[in-house]
Amino acid sequence: ASYQPHECLSNISPQEMGSLASFLSERCHCMLTEFSGDHFDFSHACDTLQRQFVSLPFSLTQEHAPLICAVGALIDYVAQTQKTDISYIKSICVDHVGEYLEMDVNTRRNLELTQTLHGGERRGSLLWVLDHTETSMGARTLRRWIEQPLTNSSRIIRRQMAVETFVSDLMAREELSHLLKSVLDLERLATKIVYNTAGPRDLRAIAQTLRVLPQVRQYLSGFQTPALREIYENMDEHADVLHLIDDAIVDKDVPFGVRDGGFIRRGYDAQLDELLDILSDGEGWKQKIEEEEKAATGIPKLKIGYNRVFGYYIEVTNSYKDQVPDTYIRKQTLTNAERYITPELKEMEDMILGAEDKLVQLEYELFRELREQIAKNVVRIQKTAKALAKIDVFASLALISEQNHYCRPSLNQNGRIDIKNGRHPVVEKMINNDMFIANDTYLDNQKNRISVITGPNMAGKSTYMRQTALIVLMAQIGCFVPAETADIGIVDRIFTRVGASDDLASGQSTFMVEMTEVANILRNATGNSLLILDEIGRGTSTFDGLSIAWAVVEHISNPKLLGAKTLFATHYHELTELEGKLDNVNNYCIAVKEKGDDIVFLRKIVKGGADKSYGIQVAKLAGVPDSVIERAKEIAEELGRHDIVDFTEILSNKKNSATKKKKEHLDEVDLTQMSLFDAVNDNDIIEELKEIDVGNLT
């Protein structure tokens, strides 16, 4: 889910993989490839790695056998499928568990990191807000940072310092962003060079990018921020590669294919210049022969032409064909003319056409040599591409931080999450005519481990909880965050349990899906994790659901069992009693203002539990018919007056009430069929229409 691979290699068949195969193919949209044989064999893999790499970040021992076998098989597979030399793969990077903040596939979807939950669109995701990069390389790097936030505070701070530098130096940031607009996808171009698929235009594109590097380095030279200083030192200007390309490839009208010819610059190769001279003189020779033949034959309208079928020919109109000399050899008869060839013309044709073929072949050979020379510098080019991508990301995050009034969060190791006036980074950008209401969040590993949040639907509980998770995640990316101030305790994992739907394909109900996700969270979360739990237990009966929710809160709150920082939204008001029973649980609710039977959501999180769920008022806001709303109020009042309710009596009262209202309505309305043209007073019709209860029409 984190890497989103397009293909997965396995030494067993997809059928043997069972549920893992269906997860990879259906949830991750990943193609499964069985790659059996000895490719995953330990000794074979050791040999493969020793041939491929000069040094490795791990030892070739049984301790690392799974890693060694996997990497060995991967190198074999790349060599087999790419059909080319892969010696350019000279290093391997190992990511260790714990280096990055972990999130399961449900959390990634619920937080809408790179696409929206409904519709799968980029607009409305965190990536959509943060991505103002100028290059494809930068966009890919930013996406990778969002999908893999850091857990190492020193690495996070290095990124923060780079972003802050660009926030404070507006001129340098804008100049660098302007330069990056002309930077093409150096990573992809380097890959095409390696796989011998790069054409003349690709080399010209590389040159275009390399040309801006001296200016980029000049702007970076003044920065002392560690991350930017490292980029400056790692960025090679590649003057030698640029010189190679500029000497060899023409500036304009560069053809797409290597077999098209016409892309090697005159002066690059002596033999090529000679062939170009022959071709350029060909037109002069043609003109010279044409003039000589006109003078010799006395035919004023004689002309020399060319086509692919007959090559060069002399064309004479029928009115002059009596003057054609015997040395001409007839080649083609047209309606109004005859076409001829001569030995001299044929000799010229062979020379010119031979030069064309030789030129195309020579250009191809020269291009291949040039591409091979550039391929030797691919590692350098890739290093520069990564440096440019980082600059692009830092500039983008700085721009967003400045535009949206983000703050630089401080980091702590004691588990405290203290956010003042936090905002949801996406929602605040999506609402046009309303002001986003900021809220505070405080969680720690002591008395404020769990916040139980109550309040009506549509009031903003889910938005508030998601914004907390996103602010923590953004802080661990190295980005500034949407808040007035923020002190973030680094978390190792984020889990969310928000909403559910029936998984019909696997035969699982809403409640089963919900419980499966809860089980996953309780088994895999740690005391340093952040949990976002919304409406646990609502998919079953009230008493069962309340019991499960209660037990889950107790389990999480116990440091010996879990002890994770948690935002827990619920409609079970009974859970607010836990504040007095468990010393690390606190109640919060969404403030609501009542106006008679109507309510206004204030979107503000306040201390304490909600005394009402306002379900009937929310139903009214949603447009439920007035008769249903009124009946719901009656039932709610009845339920409120009795400890044990006779539902049969309530429902029978409903039936009697409905029958009585229907009879009264029929008494009032004349049901006689009325003709459209009857002489009836218009006012009577209008009054009758006004009395119709539109809310209850079927």
XYZ file of C-alpha atoms in Angstrom, residues 74-403:
330
model
C 14.755 -9.078 -8.604
C 18.141 -8.487 -10.295
C 17.674 -11.689 -12.355
C 14.201 -10.584 -13.401
C 15.333 -7.111 -14.479
C 18.200 -8.611 -16.491
C 15.838 -11.080 -18.206
C 13.047 -8.676 -19.055
C 15.024 -5.572 -20.064
C 17.295 -7.433 -22.517
C 20.124 -4.994 -21.886
C 23.186 -4.455 -19.740
C 22.142 -3.539 -16.168
C 25.617 -2.772 -14.842
C 24.393 0.789 -14.243
C 22.551 -0.545 -11.137
C 25.474 -0.045 -8.768
C 23.929 0.438 -5.339
C 21.016 -0.756 -3.263
C 19.208 1.059 -0.457
C 17.610 -0.830 2.435
C 14.658 0.700 4.290
C 14.426 -0.558 7.852
C 11.151 -0.979 9.720
C 10.718 2.068 11.908
C 12.388 4.566 9.559
C 9.007 5.650 8.247
C 5.615 6.235 9.826
C 3.499 3.156 9.109
C -0.088 3.311 7.852
C -2.268 0.463 6.629
C -4.229 0.629 3.397
C -7.449 1.725 5.166
C -5.703 4.631 6.872
C -4.211 5.828 3.587
C -7.656 5.751 1.996
C -9.483 7.358 4.932
C -6.987 10.228 5.219
C -7.200 10.764 1.435
C -3.461 11.265 1.099
C -3.151 11.041 -2.692
C -6.740 10.594 -3.892
C -10.236 11.084 -2.550
C -12.145 8.279 -0.871
C -15.111 8.701 -3.205
C -14.227 9.046 -6.861
C -10.491 8.467 -6.495
C -9.747 12.017 -7.676
C -6.575 13.963 -6.998
C -8.507 17.161 -6.239
C -9.531 17.034 -2.597
C -6.512 15.025 -1.442
C -3.553 16.143 0.687
C -1.295 15.776 -2.366
C -3.548 18.196 -4.271
C -3.029 20.838 -1.561
C 0.738 20.426 -1.167
C 1.804 19.823 -4.771
C 2.894 23.026 -6.458
C 6.033 21.434 -7.875
C 7.379 22.501 -11.264
C 8.887 19.160 -12.365
C 7.697 15.578 -12.719
C 10.640 14.504 -10.551
C 9.547 16.846 -7.772
C 5.934 15.662 -7.977
C 7.010 12.025 -7.607
C 9.307 12.862 -4.691
C 6.578 14.795 -2.855
C 4.143 11.920 -3.338
C 6.740 9.520 -1.902
C 7.285 11.801 1.121
C 3.534 11.939 1.782
C 3.260 8.161 1.567
C 6.364 7.634 3.752
C 6.587 10.262 6.525
C 9.733 10.098 8.651
C 10.099 9.011 12.273
C 13.649 10.300 12.776
C 13.472 13.784 14.323
C 16.864 14.951 13.001
C 15.875 14.096 9.408
C 12.532 15.871 9.862
C 14.255 18.974 11.245
C 16.666 19.047 8.266
C 13.659 19.219 5.949
C 11.926 21.824 8.116
C 15.004 24.065 8.016
C 15.120 23.876 4.205
C 11.422 24.759 3.942
C 11.893 27.638 6.415
C 14.825 28.969 4.375
C 12.634 29.171 1.281
C 9.757 30.700 3.265
C 12.014 33.513 4.455
C 13.853 34.040 1.139
C 11.004 34.692 -1.280
C 13.219 36.005 -4.097
C 15.531 32.980 -4.183
C 12.557 30.604 -4.037
C 10.777 32.276 -6.938
C 13.934 32.411 -9.048
C 14.632 28.727 -8.434
C 11.001 27.817 -9.241
C 11.280 29.802 -12.461
C 14.461 27.933 -13.428
C 12.823 24.589 -12.607
C 10.057 25.301 -15.148
C 12.591 24.536 -17.913
C 13.831 21.355 -16.193
C 12.575 18.202 -17.911
C 12.241 14.725 -16.409
C 15.920 13.935 -15.971
C 15.193 10.668 -14.111
C 13.124 9.231 -16.978
C 15.556 10.554 -19.604
C 18.468 8.875 -17.801
C 16.542 5.594 -17.767
C 15.935 5.869 -21.531
C 19.671 6.419 -22.038
C 20.445 3.231 -20.100
C 17.897 1.163 -22.025
C 19.072 2.545 -25.388
C 15.617 3.923 -26.158
C 16.598 7.593 -26.026
C 16.336 9.479 -29.322
C 17.890 12.747 -30.533
C 15.106 14.811 -28.945
C 15.766 13.131 -25.590
C 19.419 14.180 -25.706
C 18.399 17.709 -26.593
C 15.967 17.622 -23.609
C 18.832 16.527 -21.320
C 20.916 19.426 -22.612
C 18.060 21.862 -21.949
C 17.952 20.718 -18.316
C 21.725 20.696 -17.802
C 21.964 24.232 -19.139
C 20.156 25.671 -16.074
C 22.297 23.863 -13.483
C 24.985 26.572 -13.096
C 22.282 29.141 -12.256
C 20.560 26.758 -9.821
C 23.869 26.089 -8.043
C 24.586 29.807 -7.917
C 21.354 30.457 -5.989
C 22.026 27.508 -3.672
C 25.601 28.562 -2.927
C 24.493 31.207 -0.447
C 22.456 28.851 1.761
C 23.986 27.275 4.861
C 20.965 25.106 5.767
C 22.301 21.496 5.990
C 19.832 19.947 3.523
C 20.307 22.705 0.919
C 24.081 22.681 1.414
C 24.113 18.933 0.772
C 22.048 19.406 -2.414
C 24.480 22.098 -3.596
C 27.459 19.809 -3.051
C 25.782 16.805 -4.701
C 24.660 18.730 -7.774
C 27.075 18.324 -10.692
C 26.859 20.924 -13.472
C 27.691 18.219 -16.087
C 29.575 20.624 -18.337
C 31.243 17.669 -20.097
C 27.907 15.963 -20.907
C 26.377 19.243 -22.078
C 29.437 19.885 -24.280
C 29.083 16.414 -25.835
C 25.415 16.925 -26.703
C 25.828 20.496 -27.974
C 28.720 19.465 -30.224
C 26.811 16.542 -31.700
C 23.080 17.365 -31.906
C 21.532 20.225 -33.895
C 19.592 22.887 -31.991
C 16.383 23.040 -34.035
C 14.069 20.749 -36.007
C 15.440 17.669 -34.248
C 13.712 14.517 -35.612
C 12.083 12.061 -33.227
C 13.650 8.792 -34.452
C 17.310 7.807 -34.700
C 16.717 6.413 -38.212
C 15.295 9.658 -39.569
C 18.677 11.344 -39.974
C 19.413 15.037 -40.079
C 20.214 15.517 -36.379
C 24.024 15.348 -36.195
C 25.592 18.789 -36.353
C 27.935 19.673 -39.266
C 31.511 19.774 -38.024
C 31.073 16.883 -35.549
C 32.541 14.215 -37.887
C 34.677 14.643 -41.055
C 33.121 11.726 -42.966
C 29.645 12.999 -42.181
C 30.597 16.475 -43.489
C 31.832 14.920 -46.746
C 28.530 13.116 -47.279
C 26.608 16.290 -46.480
C 28.642 18.141 -49.090
C 27.794 15.526 -51.709
C 24.096 15.825 -50.940
C 24.105 19.618 -50.903
C 25.979 19.688 -54.218
C 23.489 17.211 -55.682
C 20.990 19.957 -56.410
C 23.734 22.001 -58.101
C 24.772 19.012 -60.257
C 21.182 18.400 -61.217
C 20.784 22.043 -62.314
C 24.099 21.919 -64.207
C 23.178 18.726 -66.127
C 19.754 20.140 -66.948
C 21.286 23.299 -68.491
C 23.870 21.259 -70.426
C 21.193 18.937 -71.889
C 18.976 21.867 -72.913
C 21.906 23.403 -74.805
C 22.950 20.102 -76.433
C 19.439 19.054 -77.584
C 17.849 22.448 -78.176
C 14.829 21.388 -76.102
C 13.907 24.450 -73.957
C 11.342 22.632 -71.742
C 13.578 19.680 -70.810
C 13.740 19.115 -67.081
C 15.296 16.643 -64.636
C 13.075 15.127 -61.957
C 13.136 12.379 -59.298
C 10.777 9.781 -57.830
C 11.274 6.752 -55.613
C 10.365 4.243 -58.346
C 12.584 5.363 -61.249
C 15.110 7.568 -59.461
C 16.427 10.559 -61.473
C 15.052 11.031 -65.026
C 14.927 13.514 -67.954
C 11.394 14.535 -68.917
C 10.587 15.800 -72.450
C 7.108 16.843 -73.622
C 5.667 15.101 -76.698
C 6.053 18.242 -78.857
C 9.865 17.939 -78.568
C 10.352 14.146 -78.538
C 11.579 14.180 -82.176
C 14.601 16.143 -80.956
C 15.567 13.535 -78.320
C 19.064 12.114 -79.084
C 19.674 8.371 -79.552
C 21.818 8.253 -76.375
C 18.667 8.776 -74.239
C 17.113 5.533 -72.917
C 13.282 5.621 -72.709
C 12.116 4.733 -69.150
C 8.446 5.765 -68.913
C 5.690 7.062 -71.192
C 3.203 9.611 -69.881
C 0.151 11.157 -71.574
C 1.928 14.361 -72.556
C 5.597 13.445 -72.145
C 8.310 10.838 -72.199
C 10.875 10.134 -69.485
C 14.466 9.061 -70.219
C 17.670 8.227 -68.408
C 21.318 8.576 -69.392
C 24.498 6.866 -68.096
C 25.696 10.173 -66.630
C 22.392 10.731 -64.801
C 22.462 7.189 -63.430
C 25.983 7.682 -62.139
C 24.930 10.855 -60.346
C 21.906 9.092 -58.877
C 24.020 6.261 -57.466
C 26.386 8.721 -55.888
C 23.647 10.863 -54.261
C 21.418 7.998 -53.089
C 24.424 6.110 -51.814
C 25.437 9.178 -49.867
C 21.936 9.414 -48.311
C 22.020 5.798 -47.150
C 25.563 6.159 -45.845
C 24.633 9.385 -44.066
C 21.654 7.832 -42.240
C 23.748 4.828 -41.195
C 26.675 6.994 -40.129
C 24.407 9.294 -38.074
C 22.939 6.251 -36.334
C 26.398 4.905 -35.466
C 27.588 8.301 -34.237
C 24.440 8.641 -32.127
C 24.911 5.216 -30.551
C 28.487 6.113 -29.609
C 27.276 9.407 -28.136
C 24.529 7.654 -26.158
C 27.046 5.154 -24.771
C 29.316 7.996 -23.651
C 26.420 9.681 -21.847
C 25.342 6.343 -20.311
C 28.676 6.246 -18.476
C 27.523 9.362 -16.617
C 24.047 8.088 -15.701
C 24.778 7.691 -11.979
C 25.926 11.339 -11.857
C 22.841 12.438 -13.781
C 20.516 10.492 -11.481
C 22.160 12.073 -8.430
C 21.555 15.523 -9.901
C 17.952 14.595 -10.741
C 17.305 13.682 -7.088
C 18.847 16.982 -5.962
C 16.630 18.985 -8.344
C 13.559 17.053 -7.165
C 14.287 17.928 -3.514
C 14.704 21.631 -4.330
C 11.367 21.492 -6.146
C 9.623 19.886 -3.150
C 11.115 22.317 -0.615
C 10.055 25.274 -2.778
C 6.538 23.836 -3.150
C 6.112 23.227 0.599
C 7.437 26.722 1.345
C 4.996 28.292 -1.112
C 2.031 26.428 0.411
C 3.163 27.220 3.956
C 3.327 30.917 3.140
C 0.064 31.081 1.160
